[in-house]
Short mmCIF file of C-alpha atoms in Angstrom, two decimals:
data_model
loop_
_atom_site.label_atom_id
_atom_site.label_comp_id
_atom_site.label_asym_id
_atom_site.label_seq_id
_atom_site.Cartn_x
_atom_site.Cartn_y
_atom_site.Cartn_z
CA UNK A 17 6.27 -19.55 31.73
CA UNK A 18 9.23 -19.08 29.39
CA UNK A 19 12.76 -19.33 30.71
CA UNK A 20 13.68 -15.59 30.43
CA UNK A 21 10.50 -14.66 32.34
CA UNK A 22 11.29 -17.21 35.05
CA UNK A 23 14.84 -15.89 35.29
CA UNK A 24 13.70 -12.24 35.53
CA UNK A 25 11.26 -13.08 38.33
CA UNK A 26 13.96 -15.10 40.06
CA UNK A 27 16.39 -12.19 39.70
CA UNK A 28 13.90 -9.95 41.50
CA UNK A 29 13.17 -12.53 44.21
CA UNK A 30 15.92 -11.33 46.55
CA UNK A 31 15.12 -7.65 46.26
CA UNK A 32 14.45 -4.80 43.84
CA UNK A 33 16.86 -4.46 40.91
CA UNK A 34 17.36 -2.01 38.08
CA UNK A 35 17.51 -3.06 34.40
CA UNK A 36 21.25 -3.67 34.18
CA UNK A 37 21.16 -5.43 37.56
CA UNK A 38 18.50 -7.80 36.21
CA UNK A 39 20.58 -8.48 33.08
CA UNK A 40 23.65 -9.37 35.16
CA UNK A 41 21.66 -11.47 37.65
CA UNK A 42 19.97 -13.41 34.84
CA UNK A 43 23.37 -14.08 33.25
CA UNK A 44 24.66 -15.34 36.64
CA UNK A 45 21.59 -17.48 37.31
CA UNK A 46 21.83 -19.12 33.89
CA UNK A 47 25.63 -19.50 34.08
CA UNK A 48 26.00 -17.14 31.11
CA UNK A 49 23.59 -19.09 28.92
CA UNK A 50 20.91 -16.35 28.80
CA UNK A 51 22.00 -12.81 27.95
CA UNK A 52 19.05 -10.44 27.94
CA UNK A 53 19.23 -7.56 25.47
CA UNK A 54 17.67 -4.23 26.42
CA UNK A 55 14.73 -4.48 24.00
CA UNK A 56 13.86 -8.00 25.11
CA UNK A 57 14.21 -7.09 28.80
CA UNK A 58 11.92 -4.06 28.62
CA UNK A 59 9.33 -5.96 26.54
CA UNK A 60 9.31 -8.57 29.31
CA UNK A 61 9.18 -5.93 32.08
CA UNK A 62 6.22 -4.19 30.39
CA UNK A 63 4.42 -7.52 30.08
CA UNK A 64 5.13 -8.57 33.66
CA UNK A 65 3.97 -5.15 34.92
CA UNK A 66 0.77 -5.42 32.85
CA UNK A 67 0.18 -8.87 34.35
CA UNK A 68 0.71 -7.42 37.82
CA UNK A 69 3.74 -9.62 38.59
CA UNK A 70 6.25 -6.78 39.05
CA UNK A 71 6.03 -3.08 39.94
CA UNK A 72 8.21 -0.01 39.94
CA UNK A 73 9.99 0.35 43.28
CA UNK A 74 12.17 3.47 43.28
CA UNK A 75 14.60 5.49 41.15
CA UNK A 76 18.26 6.30 41.66
CA UNK A 77 20.67 8.38 39.62
CA UNK A 78 24.26 7.08 39.52
CA UNK A 79 26.93 8.96 37.54
CA UNK A 80 24.15 10.91 35.81
CA UNK A 81 22.41 7.71 34.69
CA UNK A 82 18.87 6.90 35.72
CA UNK A 83 18.39 3.55 37.43
CA UNK A 84 14.81 2.48 37.85
CA UNK A 85 14.30 -0.37 40.28
CA UNK A 86 11.64 -3.05 39.95
CA UNK A 87 10.32 -5.45 42.56
CA UNK A 88 8.17 -8.55 42.66
CA UNK A 89 4.54 -8.01 43.63
CA UNK A 90 2.49 -10.49 45.62
CA UNK A 91 1.20 -11.88 42.33
CA UNK A 92 4.76 -12.20 41.08
CA UNK A 93 5.82 -14.15 44.15
CA UNK A 94 2.82 -16.49 43.73
CA UNK A 95 3.59 -16.99 40.02
CA UNK A 96 7.27 -17.68 40.76
CA UNK A 97 6.33 -20.16 43.49
CA UNK A 98 3.92 -21.95 41.18
CA UNK A 99 6.47 -22.16 38.38
CA UNK A 100 9.20 -23.30 40.76
CA UNK A 101 6.90 -26.05 42.06
CA UNK A 102 6.07 -27.10 38.52
CA UNK A 103 9.73 -27.25 37.51
CA UNK A 104 10.62 -29.08 40.73
CA UNK A 105 7.95 -31.70 40.07
CA UNK A 106 9.23 -32.17 36.52
CA UNK A 107 12.84 -32.30 37.68
CA UNK A 108 12.00 -34.82 40.38
CA UNK A 109 10.16 -37.02 37.89
CA UNK A 110 13.01 -36.80 35.37
CA UNK A 111 15.63 -37.61 38.03
CA UNK A 112 13.64 -40.61 39.25
CA UNK A 113 13.42 -42.02 35.74
CA UNK A 114 17.08 -41.39 35.04
CA UNK A 115 17.99 -43.17 38.30
CA UNK A 116 15.82 -46.09 37.25
CA UNK A 117 17.44 -46.12 33.81
CA UNK A 118 20.96 -46.13 35.25
CA UNK A 119 20.13 -48.89 37.75
CA UNK A 120 18.96 -51.26 35.00
CA UNK A 121 21.56 -53.81 33.89
CA UNK A 122 23.01 -52.98 30.46
CA UNK B 30 32.41 14.53 21.52
CA UNK B 31 33.03 11.74 24.11
CA UNK B 32 32.40 8.22 22.79
CA UNK B 33 29.70 7.66 25.43
CA UNK B 34 27.70 10.60 24.13
CA UNK B 35 28.06 9.41 20.55
CA UNK B 36 26.87 5.95 21.55
CA UNK B 37 24.00 7.38 23.61
CA UNK B 38 22.88 9.50 20.65
CA UNK B 39 22.84 6.42 18.42
CA UNK B 40 20.90 4.39 20.98
CA UNK B 41 18.45 7.29 21.28
CA UNK B 42 17.99 7.22 17.51
CA UNK B 43 17.14 3.50 17.65
CA UNK B 44 14.64 4.16 20.42
CA UNK B 45 12.55 6.14 17.93
CA UNK B 46 11.03 2.76 17.06
CA UNK B 47 9.20 3.05 20.41
CA UNK B 48 6.11 5.25 20.81
CA UNK B 49 6.75 8.79 22.03
CA UNK B 50 4.97 8.34 25.40
CA UNK B 51 7.06 5.29 26.14
CA UNK B 52 10.27 7.11 25.19
CA UNK B 53 9.42 10.01 27.47
CA UNK B 54 8.89 7.65 30.38
CA UNK B 55 11.60 5.04 29.79
CA UNK B 56 14.27 6.21 27.35
CA UNK B 57 16.61 7.49 30.08
CA UNK B 58 16.72 4.19 31.97
CA UNK B 59 17.04 2.08 28.79
CA UNK B 60 19.94 4.19 27.54
CA UNK B 61 21.53 3.97 30.98
CA UNK B 62 21.29 0.17 30.80
CA UNK B 63 22.69 0.09 27.27
CA UNK B 64 25.61 2.32 28.26
CA UNK B 65 26.26 0.27 31.41
CA UNK B 66 26.37 -2.89 29.29
CA UNK B 67 28.56 -1.43 26.52
CA UNK B 68 32.33 -2.03 26.73
CA UNK B 69 34.51 1.10 26.94
CA UNK B 70 35.30 2.70 23.60
CA UNK B 71 32.28 1.41 21.73
CA UNK B 72 30.73 4.07 19.53
CA UNK B 73 28.09 2.11 17.66
CA UNK B 74 25.31 -0.24 18.79
CA UNK B 75 25.93 -3.84 17.75
CA UNK B 76 23.73 -5.25 14.98
CA UNK B 77 22.17 -7.61 17.54
CA UNK B 78 21.29 -4.72 19.85
CA UNK B 79 19.89 -2.68 16.96
CA UNK B 80 17.68 -5.53 15.72
CA UNK B 81 16.52 -6.22 19.27
CA UNK B 82 15.61 -2.58 19.91
CA UNK B 83 13.80 -2.22 16.56
CA UNK B 84 11.86 -5.44 17.11
CA UNK B 85 10.96 -4.57 20.70
CA UNK B 86 10.09 -0.98 19.72
CA UNK B 87 7.73 -2.14 16.99
CA UNK B 88 6.10 -4.54 19.44
CA UNK B 89 5.83 -1.76 22.02
CA UNK B 90 3.99 0.40 19.47
CA UNK B 91 1.13 -2.12 19.59
CA UNK B 92 0.57 -1.54 23.31
CA UNK B 93 -1.23 -4.28 25.29
CA UNK B 94 2.04 -5.82 26.52
CA UNK B 95 0.29 -8.82 28.08
CA UNK B 96 -1.70 -9.69 24.95
CA UNK B 97 -0.81 -12.90 23.12
CA UNK B 98 -2.85 -12.05 20.00
CA UNK B 99 -2.16 -8.38 19.32
CA UNK B 100 0.89 -9.15 17.17
CA UNK B 101 -1.16 -11.52 14.99
CA UNK B 102 -3.90 -8.89 14.53
CA UNK B 103 -1.30 -6.26 13.73
CA UNK B 104 0.28 -8.59 11.18
CA UNK B 105 -3.11 -9.10 9.49
CA UNK B 106 -3.68 -5.34 9.33
CA UNK B 107 -0.14 -4.67 8.15
CA UNK B 108 -0.20 -7.22 5.35
CA UNK B 109 -3.61 -6.20 4.01
CA UNK B 110 -2.73 -2.48 4.16
CA UNK B 111 0.49 -3.26 2.31
CA UNK B 112 -1.34 -5.27 -0.33
CA UNK B 113 -3.99 -2.61 -0.95
CA UNK B 114 -1.46 0.24 -0.99
CA UNK B 115 0.77 -1.74 -3.36
CA UNK B 116 -2.17 -2.39 -5.67
CA UNK B 117 -3.18 1.27 -5.59
CA UNK B 118 0.39 2.40 -6.32
CA UNK B 119 0.69 -0.04 -9.19
CA UNK B 120 -2.57 1.25 -10.65
CA UNK B 121 -1.20 4.78 -10.45
CA UNK B 122 1.99 3.60 -12.17
CA UNK B 123 -0.13 2.20 -15.01
CA UNK B 124 -0.68 5.83 -16.00
CA UNK B 125 2.90 5.84 -17.31
CA UNK B 126 1.84 3.32 -19.97
CA UNK B 127 1.48 4.29 -23.59
CA UNK B 128 -2.18 4.46 -24.68
CA UNK B 129 -3.65 1.32 -26.18
CA UNK B 130 -2.59 0.86 -29.84
CA UNK B 131 -4.29 3.34 -32.14
CA UNK B 132 -5.78 2.38 -35.51
CA UNK B 133 -2.54 2.95 -37.44
CA UNK B 134 -0.44 0.84 -35.07
CA UNK B 135 -3.09 -1.89 -34.92
CA UNK B 136 -3.56 -1.94 -38.71
CA UNK B 137 0.19 -2.34 -39.22
CA UNK B 138 0.32 -5.27 -36.78
CA UNK B 139 -2.80 -6.94 -38.17
CA UNK B 140 -1.66 -6.72 -41.78
CA UNK B 141 1.74 -8.07 -40.74
CA UNK B 142 0.37 -11.02 -38.74
CA UNK B 143 -2.91 -11.83 -40.52
CA UNK B 144 -2.41 -10.97 -44.23
CA UNK B 145 -5.35 -11.64 -46.51
CA UNK B 146 -8.01 -11.36 -43.80
CA UNK B 147 -10.61 -8.63 -43.88
CA UNK B 148 -10.58 -7.50 -40.25
CA UNK B 149 -13.07 -4.70 -40.86
CA UNK B 150 -13.13 -1.63 -38.60
CA UNK B 151 -10.58 -1.42 -35.84
CA UNK B 152 -12.20 -0.59 -32.52
CA UNK B 153 -10.06 1.62 -30.28
CA UNK B 154 -10.88 2.09 -26.58
CA UNK B 155 -11.36 5.49 -24.92
CA UNK B 156 -9.06 4.79 -21.95
CA UNK B 157 -6.46 2.37 -20.59
CA UNK B 158 -9.00 0.86 -18.21
CA UNK B 159 -12.70 0.74 -18.93
CA UNK B 160 -16.02 -0.32 -17.45
CA UNK B 161 -18.30 -1.79 -20.11
CA UNK B 162 -16.16 -0.03 -22.73
CA UNK B 163 -16.33 3.39 -21.01
CA UNK B 164 -13.75 5.20 -18.90
CA UNK B 165 -14.35 5.11 -15.15
CA UNK B 166 -16.19 8.30 -14.22
CA UNK B 167 -18.34 9.48 -11.36
CA UNK B 168 -21.32 8.47 -13.46
CA UNK B 169 -20.45 4.78 -13.67
CA UNK B 170 -18.48 4.42 -10.43
CA UNK B 171 -21.74 3.45 -8.73
CA UNK B 172 -22.14 0.38 -10.92
CA UNK B 173 -18.54 -0.60 -10.15
CA UNK B 174 -19.25 -0.34 -6.43
CA UNK B 175 -22.59 -2.13 -6.62
CA UNK B 176 -21.63 -5.44 -8.13
CA UNK B 177 -20.10 -4.67 -11.52
CA UNK B 178 -16.56 -4.16 -10.24
CA UNK B 179 -15.39 -7.17 -12.23
CA UNK B 180 -16.12 -5.19 -15.41
CA UNK B 181 -13.33 -2.74 -14.62
CA UNK B 182 -10.59 -4.11 -16.81
CA UNK B 183 -7.75 -3.10 -19.03
CA UNK B 184 -9.12 -2.10 -22.41
CA UNK B 185 -7.92 -3.37 -25.79
CA UNK B 186 -7.89 -2.35 -29.39
CA UNK B 187 -9.91 -4.95 -31.24
CA UNK B 188 -10.82 -6.14 -34.71
CA UNK B 189 -12.59 -9.18 -36.14
CA UNK B 190 -13.16 -11.02 -39.41
CA UNK B 191 -16.54 -12.66 -40.04
CA UNK B 192 -17.77 -15.32 -42.40
CA UNK B 193 -16.19 -18.50 -43.58
CA UNK B 194 -12.41 -18.48 -43.10
CA UNK B 195 -10.58 -18.24 -46.46
CA UNK B 196 -8.16 -20.95 -45.37
CA UNK B 197 -8.40 -23.64 -42.68
CA UNK B 198 -8.03 -22.36 -39.09
CA UNK B 199 -4.87 -24.45 -38.58
CA UNK B 200 -3.27 -22.64 -41.52
CA UNK B 201 -4.26 -19.23 -40.11
CA UNK B 202 -2.63 -20.16 -36.80
CA UNK B 203 0.50 -21.55 -38.45
CA UNK B 204 0.99 -18.48 -40.65
CA UNK B 205 0.34 -16.11 -37.75
CA UNK B 206 2.85 -17.92 -35.51
CA UNK B 207 5.46 -17.80 -38.25
CA UNK B 208 4.89 -14.10 -38.92
CA UNK B 209 4.82 -13.23 -35.25
CA UNK B 210 8.11 -15.04 -34.66
CA UNK B 211 9.68 -13.38 -37.71
CA UNK B 212 8.41 -10.02 -36.48
CA UNK B 213 10.20 -10.38 -33.14
CA UNK B 214 7.17 -11.35 -31.07
CA UNK B 215 7.44 -13.85 -28.25
CA UNK B 216 4.78 -16.42 -29.14
CA UNK B 217 3.19 -18.58 -26.44
CA UNK B 218 1.88 -22.09 -27.03
CA UNK B 219 -1.61 -21.84 -28.55
CA UNK B 220 -4.55 -23.11 -26.53
CA UNK B 221 -7.00 -25.21 -28.52
CA UNK B 222 -10.52 -25.98 -27.30
CA UNK B 223 -13.30 -27.91 -29.02
CA UNK B 224 -16.95 -26.96 -29.48
CA UNK B 225 -20.06 -27.44 -31.56
CA UNK B 226 -21.43 -25.03 -34.15
CA UNK B 227 -24.94 -25.10 -35.55
CA UNK B 228 -25.81 -24.14 -39.12
CA UNK B 229 -29.49 -23.56 -38.29
CA UNK B 230 -31.70 -22.74 -35.30
CA UNK B 231 -32.71 -26.35 -34.73
CA UNK B 232 -29.10 -27.47 -34.93
CA UNK B 233 -30.07 -30.37 -37.16
CA UNK B 234 -26.54 -30.79 -38.37
CA UNK B 235 -24.16 -29.94 -35.52
CA UNK B 236 -20.55 -29.44 -36.59
CA UNK B 237 -17.51 -29.90 -34.45
CA UNK B 238 -15.30 -26.82 -34.44
CA UNK B 239 -12.09 -25.78 -32.76
CA UNK B 240 -11.19 -22.45 -31.15
CA UNK B 241 -7.51 -21.60 -30.95
CA UNK B 242 -6.23 -18.84 -28.73
CA UNK B 243 -2.91 -17.39 -29.76
CA UNK B 244 -1.01 -15.09 -27.39
CA UNK B 245 2.14 -13.14 -28.20
CA UNK B 246 4.09 -10.22 -26.80
CA UNK B 247 6.48 -7.74 -28.33
CA UNK B 248 7.79 -4.93 -26.13
CA UNK B 249 4.86 -3.39 -24.31
CA UNK B 250 2.25 -4.78 -26.70
CA UNK B 251 0.33 -8.01 -26.16
CA UNK B 252 -1.66 -9.69 -28.92
CA UNK B 253 -4.55 -12.05 -28.18
CA UNK B 254 -6.06 -13.77 -31.21
CA UNK B 255 -8.96 -16.18 -31.24
CA UNK B 256 -9.20 -18.30 -34.39
CA UNK B 257 -12.29 -20.44 -34.93
CA UNK B 258 -12.78 -23.18 -37.50
CA UNK B 259 -16.50 -22.37 -37.79
CA UNK B 260 -17.81 -21.57 -41.28
CA UNK B 261 -21.10 -19.71 -40.56
CA UNK B 262 -21.51 -16.58 -42.66
CA UNK B 263 -22.42 -14.23 -39.80
CA UNK B 264 -19.99 -15.52 -37.17
CA UNK B 265 -16.51 -14.28 -36.35
CA UNK B 266 -13.73 -16.68 -37.27
CA UNK B 267 -10.87 -14.37 -36.30
CA UNK B 268 -10.94 -11.93 -33.37
CA UNK B 269 -7.81 -10.01 -32.43
CA UNK B 270 -7.15 -7.81 -29.40
CA UNK B 271 -4.08 -5.68 -28.84
CA UNK B 272 -3.34 -4.21 -25.44
CA UNK B 273 -0.45 -2.90 -23.39
CA UNK B 274 1.66 -4.89 -20.96
CA UNK B 275 2.22 -3.31 -17.53
CA UNK B 276 4.74 -0.47 -17.85
CA UNK B 277 8.13 -0.90 -16.08
CA UNK B 278 7.14 1.50 -13.29
CA UNK B 279 4.38 -0.83 -12.08
CA UNK B 280 6.57 -3.27 -10.14
CA UNK B 281 8.78 -0.74 -8.26
CA UNK B 282 5.75 1.46 -7.56
CA UNK B 283 3.81 -1.55 -6.29
CA UNK B 284 6.65 -2.70 -4.04
CA UNK B 285 7.24 0.80 -2.67
CA UNK B 286 3.52 1.33 -2.14
CA UNK B 287 3.26 -2.04 -0.39
CA UNK B 288 6.14 -1.24 1.97
CA UNK B 289 4.79 2.21 2.82
CA UNK B 290 1.26 0.85 3.22
CA UNK B 291 2.48 -1.94 5.49
CA UNK B 292 4.44 0.52 7.64
CA UNK B 293 1.42 2.82 7.85
CA UNK B 294 -0.80 -0.17 8.70
CA UNK B 295 1.46 -1.20 11.60
CA UNK B 296 1.77 2.33 12.94
CA UNK B 297 -1.94 3.17 12.68
CA UNK B 298 -2.96 -0.18 14.16
CA UNK B 299 -0.47 0.36 16.99
CA UNK B 300 -1.75 3.87 17.65
CA UNK B 301 -5.36 2.68 17.79
CA UNK B 302 -4.44 -0.35 19.88
CA UNK B 303 -2.64 1.79 22.45
CA UNK B 304 -5.43 4.37 22.47
CA UNK B 305 -8.16 1.80 23.09
CA UNK B 306 -6.19 -0.26 25.61
CA UNK B 307 -8.05 -0.60 28.88
CA UNK B 308 -11.24 1.06 27.59
CA UNK B 309 -14.11 -1.29 28.19
CA UNK B 310 -16.93 -0.05 25.95
CA UNK B 311 -15.22 1.93 23.21
CA UNK B 312 -12.28 -0.50 23.22
CA UNK B 313 -14.58 -3.47 22.65
CA UNK B 314 -16.51 -1.59 19.96
CA UNK B 315 -13.26 -0.65 18.21
CA UNK B 316 -12.07 -4.27 18.37
CA UNK B 317 -15.33 -5.51 16.82
CA UNK B 318 -15.15 -2.89 14.06
CA UNK B 319 -11.55 -3.84 13.40
CA UNK B 320 -12.48 -7.53 13.21
CA UNK B 321 -15.26 -6.75 10.71
CA UNK B 322 -12.80 -4.72 8.64
CA UNK B 323 -10.33 -7.59 8.53
CA UNK B 324 -13.03 -10.06 7.45
CA UNK B 325 -14.35 -7.73 4.73
CA UNK B 326 -10.87 -6.93 3.42
CA UNK B 327 -9.33 -10.39 3.66
CA UNK B 328 -12.28 -12.47 2.44
CA UNK B 329 -12.09 -11.39 -1.26
CA UNK B 330 -8.31 -11.91 -1.19
CA UNK B 331 -8.60 -15.41 0.20
CA UNK B 332 -11.33 -16.33 -2.28
CA UNK B 333 -9.75 -14.73 -5.35
CA UNK B 334 -6.01 -15.26 -5.06
CA UNK B 335 -6.05 -19.11 -5.17
CA UNK B 336 -8.48 -19.06 -8.13
CA UNK B 337 -6.40 -16.52 -10.03
CA UNK B 338 -3.22 -18.47 -9.28
CA UNK B 339 -4.74 -21.63 -10.77
CA UNK B 340 -5.95 -19.64 -13.77
CA UNK B 341 -2.53 -18.08 -14.21
CA UNK B 342 -0.85 -21.49 -14.30
CA UNK B 343 -3.46 -22.97 -16.64
CA UNK B 344 -3.13 -20.45 -19.48
CA UNK B 345 -0.25 -18.58 -21.09
CA UNK B 346 0.10 -15.11 -19.59
CA UNK B 347 2.52 -12.64 -21.18
CA UNK B 348 1.85 -10.40 -18.18
CA UNK B 349 0.51 -10.98 -14.68
CA UNK B 350 -3.01 -9.91 -13.87
CA UNK B 351 -2.98 -6.53 -12.11
CA UNK B 352 -2.42 -6.81 -8.34
CA UNK B 353 -5.85 -5.44 -7.45
CA UNK B 354 -7.47 -8.36 -9.27
CA UNK B 355 -5.51 -10.74 -7.02
CA UNK B 356 -7.11 -8.93 -4.07
CA UNK B 357 -10.59 -9.43 -5.47
CA UNK B 358 -10.86 -5.74 -6.35
CA UNK B 359 -12.73 -3.88 -7.61
CA UNK B 360 -15.10 -6.87 -7.88
CA UNK B 361 -15.57 -6.76 -4.11
CA UNK B 362 -15.19 -3.01 -3.82
CA UNK B 363 -18.40 -2.72 -1.81
CA UNK B 364 -16.93 -5.01 0.86
CA UNK B 365 -13.77 -2.94 0.78
CA UNK B 366 -15.71 0.28 1.27
CA UNK B 367 -17.81 -1.08 4.13
CA UNK B 368 -14.58 -2.34 5.70
CA UNK B 369 -13.01 1.08 5.26
CA UNK B 370 -16.00 2.73 6.97
CA UNK B 371 -15.66 0.27 9.89
CA UNK B 372 -11.93 1.02 10.09
CA UNK B 373 -12.59 4.76 10.15
CA UNK B 374 -15.20 4.33 12.88
CA UNK B 375 -12.72 2.27 14.92
CA UNK B 376 -10.08 4.98 14.46
CA UNK B 377 -12.65 7.59 15.48
CA UNK B 378 -13.30 5.66 18.69
CA UNK B 379 -9.56 5.36 19.26
CA UNK B 380 -9.16 9.11 18.90
CA UNK B 381 -11.43 9.66 21.91
CA UNK B 382 -9.99 10.37 25.40
CA UNK B 383 -8.14 7.48 26.98
CA UNK B 384 -7.14 6.20 30.38
CA UNK B 385 -3.47 6.48 31.36
CA UNK B 386 -1.72 3.16 30.87
CA UNK B 387 1.77 1.79 31.11
CA UNK B 388 4.55 2.78 30.78
CA UNK B 389 3.40 5.85 32.69
CA UNK B 390 1.36 3.63 35.00
CA UNK B 391 4.36 1.36 35.53
CA UNK B 392 6.73 4.10 36.53
CA UNK B 393 4.32 6.64 37.97
#
């Protein structure tokens, strides 16, 4: 799973969000490192919907602007859990090796 | 007009890169996002936003958002459509060329470059491009399609001198080079090859001979001369061909045709891909037909282009071979036609009724 996909799924993990909400949440999650552009975001949303990982939740209109909310599906939650576990395993392994490296005498 | 409306109109214009169905279902929310993200007072999309929307829109036109290979297939279709359309456009632009040199023009050149040689009758062709010396007509198009496509070539005005050369071949070449240079021709390095000539049927006394090919260009006229050192009475020691270089319109027409063809290839592939998405039987059949088309169209290109490139580097070429020859056409025109029939069948299947898919499915 690529980082923007992981971040989008993570952004939707605590509830449905609309497009701009996802963009802002992804920027927060990545500490400003990842800024999703509209074209990239909707390409990813189309793909995730086709893979059954997200679904349309509801629509709102705010100040005359349409906000379409998306939510994680059961498949999306499973995929996010699997990716989180994979990253955790890698992170744990990397941290263990770094600890070992630092503990070695220079 | 408020700046927000101006910006929204410009975003809407960029969204035309997306297919119409997608725009109907999603344009409002995408524009809302873009306006939410835009700082106050902005009236134009940033270059980064524009590139992103165009790129994503073109990808969206291919449908199958979860597919990892659809972009590669679309690229194959786009490039080959561009190449064929460019070749076709360049062939059409060849019609702006002057006719091949007539007898008067050829006689003037021949007497200027090869004085003292009896070049006999000057043979003028009936058309710019010929098949076995004849213009391409409905009568001989069948032979072009059924294996003789390689005979479709640019014609040339030709003449030849037979018998024993009056002076050594080296002298003929040297004088011709000098006269060509003096006459304002660009002369390419001659190519010399060796061979054996026989004075009788049994070849009891084989003689070593040389064949020199001399190529020169002046304006839109190219001269190819073959000078042999053979001395047999009934053989040709000097053969000259004059033909036209590609006219100036060929390159711009080819580039424009290639760009339009590539754009059409992407759009048509995208349309068919979206139409056949999610259809089990007709979708699979269309995919197989498309795969066959790609094999039949690409195979001659992949076999011919490297060979022609090597040939081009090995010999002096005052002009490039026509683009269609680089694509293996019309030598492999039968493969092209069968591929075209497969492509049409695939498009016919795509035109059939389809199941509703995303984005309607996503938002419905």
